[in-house]
mmCIF file of C-alpha atoms in Angstrom:
data_model
loop_
_atom_site.group_PDB
_atom_site.id
_atom_site.type_symbol
_atom_site.label_atom_id
_atom_site.label_comp_id
_atom_site.label_asym_id
_atom_site.label_seq_id
_atom_site.Cartn_x
_atom_site.Cartn_y
_atom_site.Cartn_z
ATOM 1 C CA MET X 1 112.447 87.094 102.337
ATOM 2 C CA ARG X 2 109.820 85.381 104.508
ATOM 3 C CA LYS X 3 111.445 86.776 107.671
ATOM 4 C CA LEU X 4 111.342 90.275 106.169
ATOM 5 C CA GLN X 5 107.618 89.863 105.486
ATOM 6 C CA ILE X 6 107.051 88.740 109.067
ATOM 7 C CA LEU X 7 109.113 91.655 110.403
ATOM 8 C CA LEU X 8 107.222 94.186 108.284
ATOM 9 C CA THR X 9 103.864 92.647 109.332
ATOM 10 C CA ILE X 10 104.815 92.936 113.004
ATOM 11 C CA ILE X 11 105.908 96.551 112.486
ATOM 12 C CA LEU X 12 102.567 97.314 110.797
ATOM 13 C CA ILE X 13 100.568 95.740 113.643
ATOM 14 C CA VAL X 14 102.555 97.627 116.290
ATOM 15 C CA THR X 15 102.170 100.863 114.313
ATOM 16 C CA LEU X 16 98.395 100.460 114.070
ATOM 17 C CA ALA X 17 98.158 99.634 117.786
ATOM 18 C CA ALA X 18 100.216 102.722 118.668
ATOM 19 C CA PHE X 19 98.118 104.856 116.318
ATOM 20 C CA THR X 20 94.936 103.615 118.012
ATOM 21 C CA TRP X 21 96.394 104.241 121.472
ATOM 22 C CA VAL X 22 97.384 107.816 120.567
ATOM 23 C CA TYR X 23 93.872 108.449 119.265
ATOM 24 C CA ALA X 24 92.311 107.066 122.442
ATOM 25 C CA GLN X 25 94.454 109.377 124.602
ATOM 26 C CA ASN X 26 93.193 112.524 122.848
ATOM 27 C CA THR X 27 89.697 112.905 124.250
ATOM 28 C CA SER X 28 89.621 116.397 125.740
ATOM 29 C CA GLY X 29 87.479 118.745 123.653
ATOM 30 C CA THR X 30 89.330 121.103 121.288
ATOM 31 C CA ASP X 31 92.679 119.452 122.002
ATOM 32 C CA ARG X 32 91.411 116.312 120.331
ATOM 33 C CA LEU X 33 92.614 115.021 117.001
ATOM 34 C CA THR X 34 90.005 113.024 115.148
ATOM 35 C CA GLY X 35 90.715 109.714 113.510
ATOM 36 C CA ALA X 36 90.537 111.565 110.179
ATOM 37 C CA ASP X 37 93.151 114.080 111.406
ATOM 38 C CA LEU X 38 95.506 111.293 112.446
ATOM 39 C CA ALA X 39 94.979 109.418 109.191
ATOM 40 C CA GLU X 40 95.694 112.567 107.179
ATOM 41 C CA ILE X 41 98.897 113.245 109.124
ATOM 42 C CA HIS X 42 99.905 109.613 108.647
ATOM 43 C CA HIS X 43 99.230 110.019 104.920
ATOM 44 C CA LEU X 44 101.628 113.004 104.814
ATOM 45 C CA HIS X 45 104.400 110.617 105.818
ATOM 46 C CA SER X 46 103.435 108.213 103.028
ATOM 47 C CA LEU X 47 103.480 111.010 100.450
ATOM 48 C CA TYR X 48 106.829 112.241 101.772
ATOM 49 C CA ASN X 49 108.351 108.735 101.661
ATOM 50 C CA GLN X 50 107.029 107.778 98.252
ATOM 51 C CA GLY X 51 107.944 111.181 96.842
ATOM 52 C CA THR X 52 111.498 110.562 98.028
ATOM 53 C CA ASP X 53 111.738 106.899 97.078
ATOM 54 C CA PHE X 54 110.235 107.233 93.598
ATOM 55 C CA GLY X 55 111.812 110.570 92.707
ATOM 56 C CA ASN X 56 108.543 112.531 92.676
ATOM 57 C CA ALA X 57 109.752 115.941 93.862
ATOM 58 C CA GLU X 58 106.327 117.574 93.575
ATOM 59 C CA ARG X 59 104.724 114.940 95.829
ATOM 60 C CA TRP X 60 107.513 115.374 98.403
ATOM 61 C CA ILE X 61 107.460 119.188 98.333
ATOM 62 C CA ASN X 62 103.664 119.417 98.604
ATOM 63 C CA VAL X 63 103.599 117.923 102.120
ATOM 64 C CA PHE X 64 105.179 121.153 103.407
ATOM 65 C CA ALA X 65 103.399 124.421 104.199
ATOM 66 C CA GLU X 66 104.393 127.397 102.028
ATOM 67 C CA ASP X 67 106.525 128.731 104.882
ATOM 68 C CA GLY X 68 107.625 125.249 105.961
ATOM 69 C CA ILE X 69 111.015 124.445 107.429
ATOM 70 C CA PHE X 70 113.067 121.303 106.741
ATOM 71 C CA ARG X 71 116.167 120.447 108.800
ATOM 72 C CA ILE X 72 118.535 117.501 108.707
ATOM 73 C CA GLY X 73 120.410 117.065 111.992
ATOM 74 C CA ASP X 74 122.800 119.976 112.332
ATOM 75 C CA SER X 75 123.842 119.808 108.680
ATOM 76 C CA GLY X 76 121.256 121.946 106.933
ATOM 77 C CA GLU X 77 118.079 123.994 107.098
ATOM 78 C CA TRP X 78 115.790 125.025 104.254
ATOM 79 C CA ILE X 79 113.083 127.601 104.925
ATOM 80 C CA GLY X 80 110.087 128.168 102.666
ATOM 81 C CA ARG X 81 108.885 126.428 99.538
ATOM 82 C CA ASP X 82 111.597 127.898 97.279
ATOM 83 C CA GLN X 83 114.506 126.644 99.399
ATOM 84 C CA ILE X 84 112.840 123.284 100.033
ATOM 85 C CA THR X 85 112.213 122.896 96.287
ATOM 86 C CA GLU X 86 115.833 123.722 95.478
ATOM 87 C CA TYR X 87 117.067 121.224 98.077
ATOM 88 C CA ARG X 88 114.934 118.463 96.586
ATOM 89 C CA ARG X 89 115.949 119.345 93.017
ATOM 90 C CA GLN X 90 119.636 119.109 93.938
ATOM 91 C CA THR X 91 119.255 115.816 95.806
ATOM 92 C CA PHE X 92 117.279 114.149 93.010
ATOM 93 C CA ALA X 93 119.598 115.318 90.194
ATOM 94 C CA PRO X 94 122.452 112.823 90.794
ATOM 95 C CA ARG X 95 120.226 109.759 91.246
ATOM 96 C CA PRO X 96 120.654 106.889 88.800
ATOM 97 C CA ALA X 97 117.634 105.778 86.769
ATOM 98 C CA ASN X 98 117.517 102.455 88.622
ATOM 99 C CA TYR X 99 117.524 104.059 92.098
ATOM 100 C CA THR X 100 116.072 101.677 94.678
ATOM 101 C CA TYR X 101 115.526 102.779 98.232
ATOM 102 C CA ARG X 102 112.587 102.562 100.606
ATOM 103 C CA HIS X 103 111.598 104.397 103.754
ATOM 104 C CA TRP X 104 109.631 102.791 106.553
ATOM 105 C CA ASN X 105 108.034 104.792 109.389
ATOM 106 C CA SER X 106 106.731 103.583 112.730
ATOM 107 C CA SER X 107 105.903 104.544 116.323
ATOM 108 C CA TRP X 108 103.909 107.674 115.594
ATOM 109 C CA VAL X 109 103.263 109.851 118.623
ATOM 110 C CA ILE X 110 101.151 112.821 117.560
ATOM 111 C CA THR X 111 99.977 115.340 120.135
ATOM 112 C CA PRO X 112 97.412 118.080 119.461
ATOM 113 C CA ASN X 113 98.341 121.626 120.427
ATOM 114 C CA GLY X 114 94.740 122.883 120.549
ATOM 115 C CA ASN X 115 95.321 125.665 118.011
ATOM 116 C CA GLY X 116 94.970 123.841 114.698
ATOM 117 C CA SER X 117 98.416 122.354 115.024
ATOM 118 C CA ALA X 118 100.005 119.222 116.382
ATOM 119 C CA THR X 119 103.471 117.961 117.152
ATOM 120 C CA GLY X 120 104.780 114.541 116.293
ATOM 121 C CA ARG X 121 107.729 112.224 116.575
ATOM 122 C CA VAL X 122 108.104 109.315 114.163
ATOM 123 C CA TYR X 123 110.874 106.760 113.623
ATOM 124 C CA TRP X 124 112.240 106.046 110.154
ATOM 125 C CA MET X 125 114.266 103.264 108.643
ATOM 126 C CA GLY X 126 115.720 103.253 105.143
ATOM 127 C CA PHE X 127 116.826 100.253 103.133
ATOM 128 C CA ASP X 128 117.597 99.042 99.626
ATOM 129 C CA PRO X 129 115.074 96.301 98.771
ATOM 130 C CA SER X 130 117.253 95.027 95.929
ATOM 131 C CA ALA X 131 120.253 94.252 98.171
ATOM 132 C CA GLU X 132 121.054 90.608 98.954
ATOM 133 C CA PRO X 133 121.231 90.307 101.884
ATOM 134 C CA LEU X 134 118.921 93.134 102.843
ATOM 135 C CA VAL X 135 120.838 96.091 104.292
ATOM 136 C CA ILE X 136 119.368 98.722 106.599
ATOM 137 C CA SER X 137 121.017 101.882 105.307
ATOM 138 C CA ASP X 138 119.922 104.418 107.876
ATOM 139 C CA THR X 139 117.601 105.046 110.785
ATOM 140 C CA GLY X 140 116.475 108.044 112.746
ATOM 141 C CA TYR X 141 113.432 109.995 113.784
ATOM 142 C CA TYR X 142 111.497 113.069 112.736
ATOM 143 C CA ASP X 143 110.330 115.819 115.074
ATOM 144 C CA ASP X 144 107.439 117.529 113.300
ATOM 145 C CA ILE X 145 105.006 120.374 113.684
ATOM 146 C CA TYR X 146 101.831 119.919 111.630
ATOM 147 C CA ILE X 147 99.274 122.607 110.812
ATOM 148 C CA LYS X 148 95.704 122.216 109.664
ATOM 149 C CA THR X 149 94.948 124.383 106.622
ATOM 150 C CA ALA X 150 91.905 124.878 104.440
ATOM 151 C CA ASN X 151 93.414 122.200 102.170
ATOM 152 C CA GLY X 152 94.192 119.747 104.983
ATOM 153 C CA TRP X 153 97.156 118.977 107.222
ATOM 154 C CA LEU X 154 100.679 119.977 106.173
ATOM 155 C CA ILE X 155 104.129 119.830 107.703
ATOM 156 C CA LYS X 156 105.079 123.231 109.113
ATOM 157 C CA GLU X 157 108.451 122.056 110.437
ATOM 158 C CA ARG X 158 110.355 118.807 110.047
ATOM 159 C CA HIS X 159 113.617 118.121 111.812
ATOM 160 C CA ALA X 160 115.142 114.834 110.674
ATOM 161 C CA HIS X 161 117.484 113.356 113.292
ATOM 162 C CA PRO X 162 119.652 110.619 111.748
ATOM 163 C CA ASP X 163 120.874 108.068 114.292
ATOM 164 C CA PRO X 164 124.638 107.994 114.768
ATOM 165 C CA ALA X 165 126.680 105.047 113.534
ATOM 166 C CA SER X 166 127.130 102.334 116.125
ATOM 167 C CA ALA X 167 130.439 102.170 118.003
ATOM 168 C CA SER X 168 131.042 98.630 116.720
ATOM 169 C CA GLY X 169 130.241 99.586 113.143
ATOM 170 C CA GLY X 170 132.958 102.175 112.678
ATOM 171 C CA GLY X 171 132.073 105.021 110.348
ATOM 172 C CA THR X 172 129.385 103.168 108.419
ATOM 173 C CA ARG X 173 125.817 102.488 109.468
ATOM 174 C CA PRO X 174 124.584 99.666 107.183
ATOM 175 C CA VAL X 175 123.786 96.398 108.884
ATOM 176 C CA ALA X 176 123.128 93.303 106.805
ATOM 177 C CA LEU X 177 120.148 91.178 107.812
ATOM 178 C CA GLN X 178 121.219 87.612 107.203
ATOM 179 C CA PRO X 179 118.606 85.033 106.157
ATOM 180 C CA ARG X 180 118.171 82.230 108.697
#
């Protein structure tokens, strides 16, 4: 457990350093994202993750614009709030009451588009914190388009790209992290 804490601390430090670097690179007038913009976009990811992990569909859905688009690899696309809401309703329905799963994001690269929007790429990792030993269930990255609205930043488009299973792992992705 101590090694997991160290790993998560290192990931947090690297994430904050990357976030600071991205902010420092955006210094050209209207193409600039403020620290508040970046923090708000970062917060969207937290709402998305916690909405998913704790079964709060409303929290998850509300990170998307009304005409938002959500894609998962090449396996599905949901356009607009109604379709996105239906997708989330269907995916939450079969979950057991004791569902445990956590998402972790890192390596944000967010680039302003100069028109009240920005693009971003963010890594994700998913794991079950109750598993002994800890198992990383899935990884991937998001390609996003964010828009700034009167009510703050929202996700206009999210394309989730799950990483493929490793060649040595056969058809399954989980990798157990063994305590040392």
